mmCIF file of C-alpha atoms in Angstrom:
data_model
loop_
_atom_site.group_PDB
_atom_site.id
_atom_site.type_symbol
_atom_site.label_atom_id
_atom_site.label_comp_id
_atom_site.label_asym_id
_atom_site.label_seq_id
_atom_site.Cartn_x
_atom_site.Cartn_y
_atom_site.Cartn_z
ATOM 1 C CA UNK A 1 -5.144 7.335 -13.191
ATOM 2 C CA UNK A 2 -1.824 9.260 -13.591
ATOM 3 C CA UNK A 3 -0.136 7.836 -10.683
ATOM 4 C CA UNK A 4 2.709 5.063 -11.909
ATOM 5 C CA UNK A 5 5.285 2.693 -9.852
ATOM 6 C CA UNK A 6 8.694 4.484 -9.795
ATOM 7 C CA UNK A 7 11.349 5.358 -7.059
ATOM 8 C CA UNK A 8 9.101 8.845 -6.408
ATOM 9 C CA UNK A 9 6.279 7.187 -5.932
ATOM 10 C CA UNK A 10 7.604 4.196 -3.486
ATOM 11 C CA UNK A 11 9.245 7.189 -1.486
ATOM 12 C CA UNK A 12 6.119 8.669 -1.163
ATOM 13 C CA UNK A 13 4.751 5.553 0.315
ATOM 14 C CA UNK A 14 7.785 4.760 2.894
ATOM 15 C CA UNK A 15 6.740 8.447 3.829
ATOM 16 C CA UNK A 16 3.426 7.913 4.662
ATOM 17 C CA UNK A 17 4.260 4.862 6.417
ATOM 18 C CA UNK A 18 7.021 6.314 8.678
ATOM 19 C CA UNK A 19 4.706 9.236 9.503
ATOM 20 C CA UNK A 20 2.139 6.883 11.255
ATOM 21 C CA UNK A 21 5.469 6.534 14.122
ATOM 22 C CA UNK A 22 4.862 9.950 15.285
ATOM 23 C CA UNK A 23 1.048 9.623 17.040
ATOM 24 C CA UNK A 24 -0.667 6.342 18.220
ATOM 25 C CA UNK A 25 -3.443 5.980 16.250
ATOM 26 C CA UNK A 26 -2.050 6.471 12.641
ATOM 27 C CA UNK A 27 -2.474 4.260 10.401
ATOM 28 C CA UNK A 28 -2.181 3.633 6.396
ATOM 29 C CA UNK A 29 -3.941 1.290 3.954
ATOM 30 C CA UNK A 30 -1.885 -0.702 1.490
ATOM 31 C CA UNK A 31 -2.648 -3.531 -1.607
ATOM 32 C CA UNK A 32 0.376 -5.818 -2.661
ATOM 33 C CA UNK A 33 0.014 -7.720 -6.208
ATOM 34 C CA UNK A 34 2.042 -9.195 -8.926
ATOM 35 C CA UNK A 35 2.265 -7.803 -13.041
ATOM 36 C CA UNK A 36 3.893 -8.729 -15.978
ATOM 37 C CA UNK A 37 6.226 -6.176 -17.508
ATOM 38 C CA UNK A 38 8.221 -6.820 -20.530
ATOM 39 C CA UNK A 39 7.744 -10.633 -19.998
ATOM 40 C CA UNK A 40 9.094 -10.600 -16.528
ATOM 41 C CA UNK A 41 6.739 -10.810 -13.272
ATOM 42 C CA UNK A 42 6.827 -7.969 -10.739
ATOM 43 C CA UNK A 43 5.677 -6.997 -7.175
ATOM 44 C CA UNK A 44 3.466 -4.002 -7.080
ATOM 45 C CA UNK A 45 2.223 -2.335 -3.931
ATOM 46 C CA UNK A 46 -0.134 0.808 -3.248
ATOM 47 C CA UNK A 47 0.053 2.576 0.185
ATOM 48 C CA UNK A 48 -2.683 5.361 0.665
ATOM 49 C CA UNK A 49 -3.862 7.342 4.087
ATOM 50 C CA UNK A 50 -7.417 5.715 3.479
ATOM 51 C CA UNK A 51 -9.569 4.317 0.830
ATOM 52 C CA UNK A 52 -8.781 0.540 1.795
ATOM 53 C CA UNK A 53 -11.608 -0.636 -0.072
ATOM 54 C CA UNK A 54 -10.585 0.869 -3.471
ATOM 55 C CA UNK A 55 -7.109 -0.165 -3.427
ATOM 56 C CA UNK A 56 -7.367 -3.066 -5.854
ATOM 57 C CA UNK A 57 -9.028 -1.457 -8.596
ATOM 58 C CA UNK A 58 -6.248 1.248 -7.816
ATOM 59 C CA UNK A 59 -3.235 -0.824 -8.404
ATOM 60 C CA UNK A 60 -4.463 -3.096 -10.837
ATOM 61 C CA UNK A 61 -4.942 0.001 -13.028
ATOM 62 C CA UNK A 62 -1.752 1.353 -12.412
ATOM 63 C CA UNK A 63 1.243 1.664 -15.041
ATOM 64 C CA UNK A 64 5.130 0.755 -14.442
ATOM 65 C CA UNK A 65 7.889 2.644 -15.075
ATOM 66 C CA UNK A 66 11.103 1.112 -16.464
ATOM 67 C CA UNK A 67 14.011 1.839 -18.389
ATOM 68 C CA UNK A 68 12.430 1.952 -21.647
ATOM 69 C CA UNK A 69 9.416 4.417 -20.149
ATOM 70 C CA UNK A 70 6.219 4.003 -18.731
ATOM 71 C CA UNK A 71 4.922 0.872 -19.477
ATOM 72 C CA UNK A 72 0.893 -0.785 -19.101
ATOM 73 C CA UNK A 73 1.363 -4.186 -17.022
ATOM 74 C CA UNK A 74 -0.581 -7.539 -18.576
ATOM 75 C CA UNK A 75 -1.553 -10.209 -15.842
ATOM 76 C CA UNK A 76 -2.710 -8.504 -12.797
ATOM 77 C CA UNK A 77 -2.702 -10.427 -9.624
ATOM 78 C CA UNK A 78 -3.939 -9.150 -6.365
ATOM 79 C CA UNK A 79 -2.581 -11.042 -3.281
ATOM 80 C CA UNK A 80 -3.913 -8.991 -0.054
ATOM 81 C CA UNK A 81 -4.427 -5.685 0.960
ATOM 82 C CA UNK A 82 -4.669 -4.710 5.128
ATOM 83 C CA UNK A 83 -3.621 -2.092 7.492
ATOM 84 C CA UNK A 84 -0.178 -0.581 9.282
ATOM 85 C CA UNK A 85 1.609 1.324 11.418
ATOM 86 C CA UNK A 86 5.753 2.068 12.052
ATOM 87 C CA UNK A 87 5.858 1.205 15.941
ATOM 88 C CA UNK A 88 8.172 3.109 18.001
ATOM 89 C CA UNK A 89 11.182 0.426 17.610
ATOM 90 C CA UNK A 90 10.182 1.712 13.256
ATOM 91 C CA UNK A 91 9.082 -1.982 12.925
ATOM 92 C CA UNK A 92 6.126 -1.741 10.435
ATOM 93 C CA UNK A 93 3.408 -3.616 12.093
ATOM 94 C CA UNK A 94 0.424 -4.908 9.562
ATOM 95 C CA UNK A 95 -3.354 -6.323 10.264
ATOM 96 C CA UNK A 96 -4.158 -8.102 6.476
ATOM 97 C CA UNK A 97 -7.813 -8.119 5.329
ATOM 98 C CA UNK A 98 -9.549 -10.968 4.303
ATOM 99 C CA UNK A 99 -9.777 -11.915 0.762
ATOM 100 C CA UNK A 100 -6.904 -12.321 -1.236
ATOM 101 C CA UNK A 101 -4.826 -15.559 -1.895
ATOM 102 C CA UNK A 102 -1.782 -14.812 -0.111
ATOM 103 C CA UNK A 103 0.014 -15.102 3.490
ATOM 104 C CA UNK A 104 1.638 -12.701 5.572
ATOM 105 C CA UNK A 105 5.152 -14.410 4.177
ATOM 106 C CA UNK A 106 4.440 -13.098 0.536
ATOM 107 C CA UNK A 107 3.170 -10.124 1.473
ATOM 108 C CA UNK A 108 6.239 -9.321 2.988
ATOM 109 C CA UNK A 109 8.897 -10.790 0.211
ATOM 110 C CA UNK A 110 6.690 -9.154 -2.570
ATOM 111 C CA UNK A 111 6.841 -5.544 -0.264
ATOM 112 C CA UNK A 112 10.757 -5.891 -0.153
ATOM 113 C CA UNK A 113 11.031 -7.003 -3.606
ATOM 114 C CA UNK A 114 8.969 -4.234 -4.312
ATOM 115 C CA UNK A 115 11.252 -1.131 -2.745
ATOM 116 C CA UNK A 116 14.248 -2.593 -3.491
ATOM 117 C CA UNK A 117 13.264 -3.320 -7.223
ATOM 118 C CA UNK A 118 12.829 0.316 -6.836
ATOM 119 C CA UNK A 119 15.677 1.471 -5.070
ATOM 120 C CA UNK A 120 13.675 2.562 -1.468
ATOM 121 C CA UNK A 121 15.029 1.166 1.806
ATOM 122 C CA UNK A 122 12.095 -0.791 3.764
ATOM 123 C CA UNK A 123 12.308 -1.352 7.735
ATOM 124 C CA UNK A 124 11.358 -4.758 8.617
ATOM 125 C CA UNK A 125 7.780 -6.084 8.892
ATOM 126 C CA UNK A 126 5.619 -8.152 11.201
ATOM 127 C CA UNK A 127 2.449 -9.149 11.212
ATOM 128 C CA UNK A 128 -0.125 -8.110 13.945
ATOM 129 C CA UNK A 129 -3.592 -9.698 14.262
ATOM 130 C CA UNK A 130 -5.815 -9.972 11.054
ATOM 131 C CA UNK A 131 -8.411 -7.344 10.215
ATOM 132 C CA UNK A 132 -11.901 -8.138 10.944
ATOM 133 C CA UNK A 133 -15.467 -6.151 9.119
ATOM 134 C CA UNK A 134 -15.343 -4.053 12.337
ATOM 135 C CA UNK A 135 -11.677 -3.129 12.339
ATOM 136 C CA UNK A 136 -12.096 -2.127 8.540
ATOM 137 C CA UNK A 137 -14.992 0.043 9.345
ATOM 138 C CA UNK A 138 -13.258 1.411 12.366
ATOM 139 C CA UNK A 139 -10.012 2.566 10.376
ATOM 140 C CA UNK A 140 -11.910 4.004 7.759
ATOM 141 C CA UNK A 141 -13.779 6.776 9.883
ATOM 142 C CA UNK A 142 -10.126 7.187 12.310
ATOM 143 C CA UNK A 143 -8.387 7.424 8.430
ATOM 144 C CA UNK A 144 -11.282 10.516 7.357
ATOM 145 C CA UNK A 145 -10.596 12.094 10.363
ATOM 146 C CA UNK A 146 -6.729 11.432 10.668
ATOM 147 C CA UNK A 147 -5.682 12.249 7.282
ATOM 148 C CA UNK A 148 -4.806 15.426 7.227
ATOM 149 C CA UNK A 149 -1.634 14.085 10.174
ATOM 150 C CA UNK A 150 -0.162 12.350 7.122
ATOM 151 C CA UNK A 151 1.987 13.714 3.866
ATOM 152 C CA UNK A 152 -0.311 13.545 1.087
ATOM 153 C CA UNK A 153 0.820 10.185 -0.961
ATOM 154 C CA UNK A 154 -0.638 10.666 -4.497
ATOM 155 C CA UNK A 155 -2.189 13.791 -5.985
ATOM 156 C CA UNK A 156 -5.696 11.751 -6.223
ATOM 157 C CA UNK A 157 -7.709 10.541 -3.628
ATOM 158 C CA UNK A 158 -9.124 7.381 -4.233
ATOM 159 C CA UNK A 159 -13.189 7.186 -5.136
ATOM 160 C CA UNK A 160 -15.533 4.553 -3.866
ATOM 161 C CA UNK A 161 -14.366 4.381 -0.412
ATOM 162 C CA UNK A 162 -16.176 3.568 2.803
ATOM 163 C CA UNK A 163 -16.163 7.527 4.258
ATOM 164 C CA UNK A 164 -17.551 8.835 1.105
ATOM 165 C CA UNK A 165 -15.342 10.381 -0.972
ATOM 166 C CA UNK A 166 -13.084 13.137 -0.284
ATOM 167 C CA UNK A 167 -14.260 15.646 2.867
#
């Protein structure tokens, strides 16, 4: 995949994320995990319009970029992936999926540490109630039909998810 961890690419993300403020009912998918780069352990987070399911393999496969160029991580760890929305006070509110080995307080540390590490302002976060099967399977068919109400966050759509590819 061609898409790497840089200041364009977190912008993108915050983009998507504040665009879900505009019309109840928008929401985006995100993954938050750890890598190693150049011996030093790093938060890494994906945000997407849809494709929840995929996200792991996603960002697990994705490279970093640094100083020195773009750079392959060692030492993947995945910590939680769920669902969000910027509420009207631009709070970003998040339902976390099952599965993964981390709680909301991580998820939210790593996310800062993530867009600052990167230079990208983040509103605050809270946590809303977790995700259950049906809510996943619910925000996958609103996502299909919603994401064309959201700036486009990568220039590949993720494969293997829930709605069946791409429309």
């Amino acid at each position: 995949m061609n898409q790497v961890h840089s200041s364009q690419i977190a912008q993108k993300y915050m983009s998507v994320i504040r665009s879900t403020q505009s019309k109840e009912g928008l929401e985006f998918c995100f993954a938050v995990g750890t890598i190693v780069i150049a011996d030093k352990r790093k938060p890494v987070v994906l945000v997407r319009k849809k494709g929840l399911t995929s996200l792991r393999r996603v960002l697990e496969n994705m490279n970093y970029k640094t100083t020195n160029g773009i750079q392959e991580p060692s030492d993947f760890k995945f910590l939680r992936s769920g669902t969000g929305r910027m509420n009207k006070e631009g709070v970003i509110v998040v339902r976390l999926a099952k599965g993964g080995m981390a709680k909301f307080m991580a998820i939210r540390t790593q996310m800062r540490l993530y867009f600052k590490d990167l230079r990208v302002s983040m509103p605050a976060i809270q946590e809303a109630e977790p995700l259950t099967e049906e809510d996943l399977n619910l925000f996958e068919i609103a996502a299909q039909a919603t994401s064309d109400e959201l700036p486009s966050n990568d220039d590949q759509e993720p494969v293997g998810t829930l709605e069946g590819g791409r429309r």
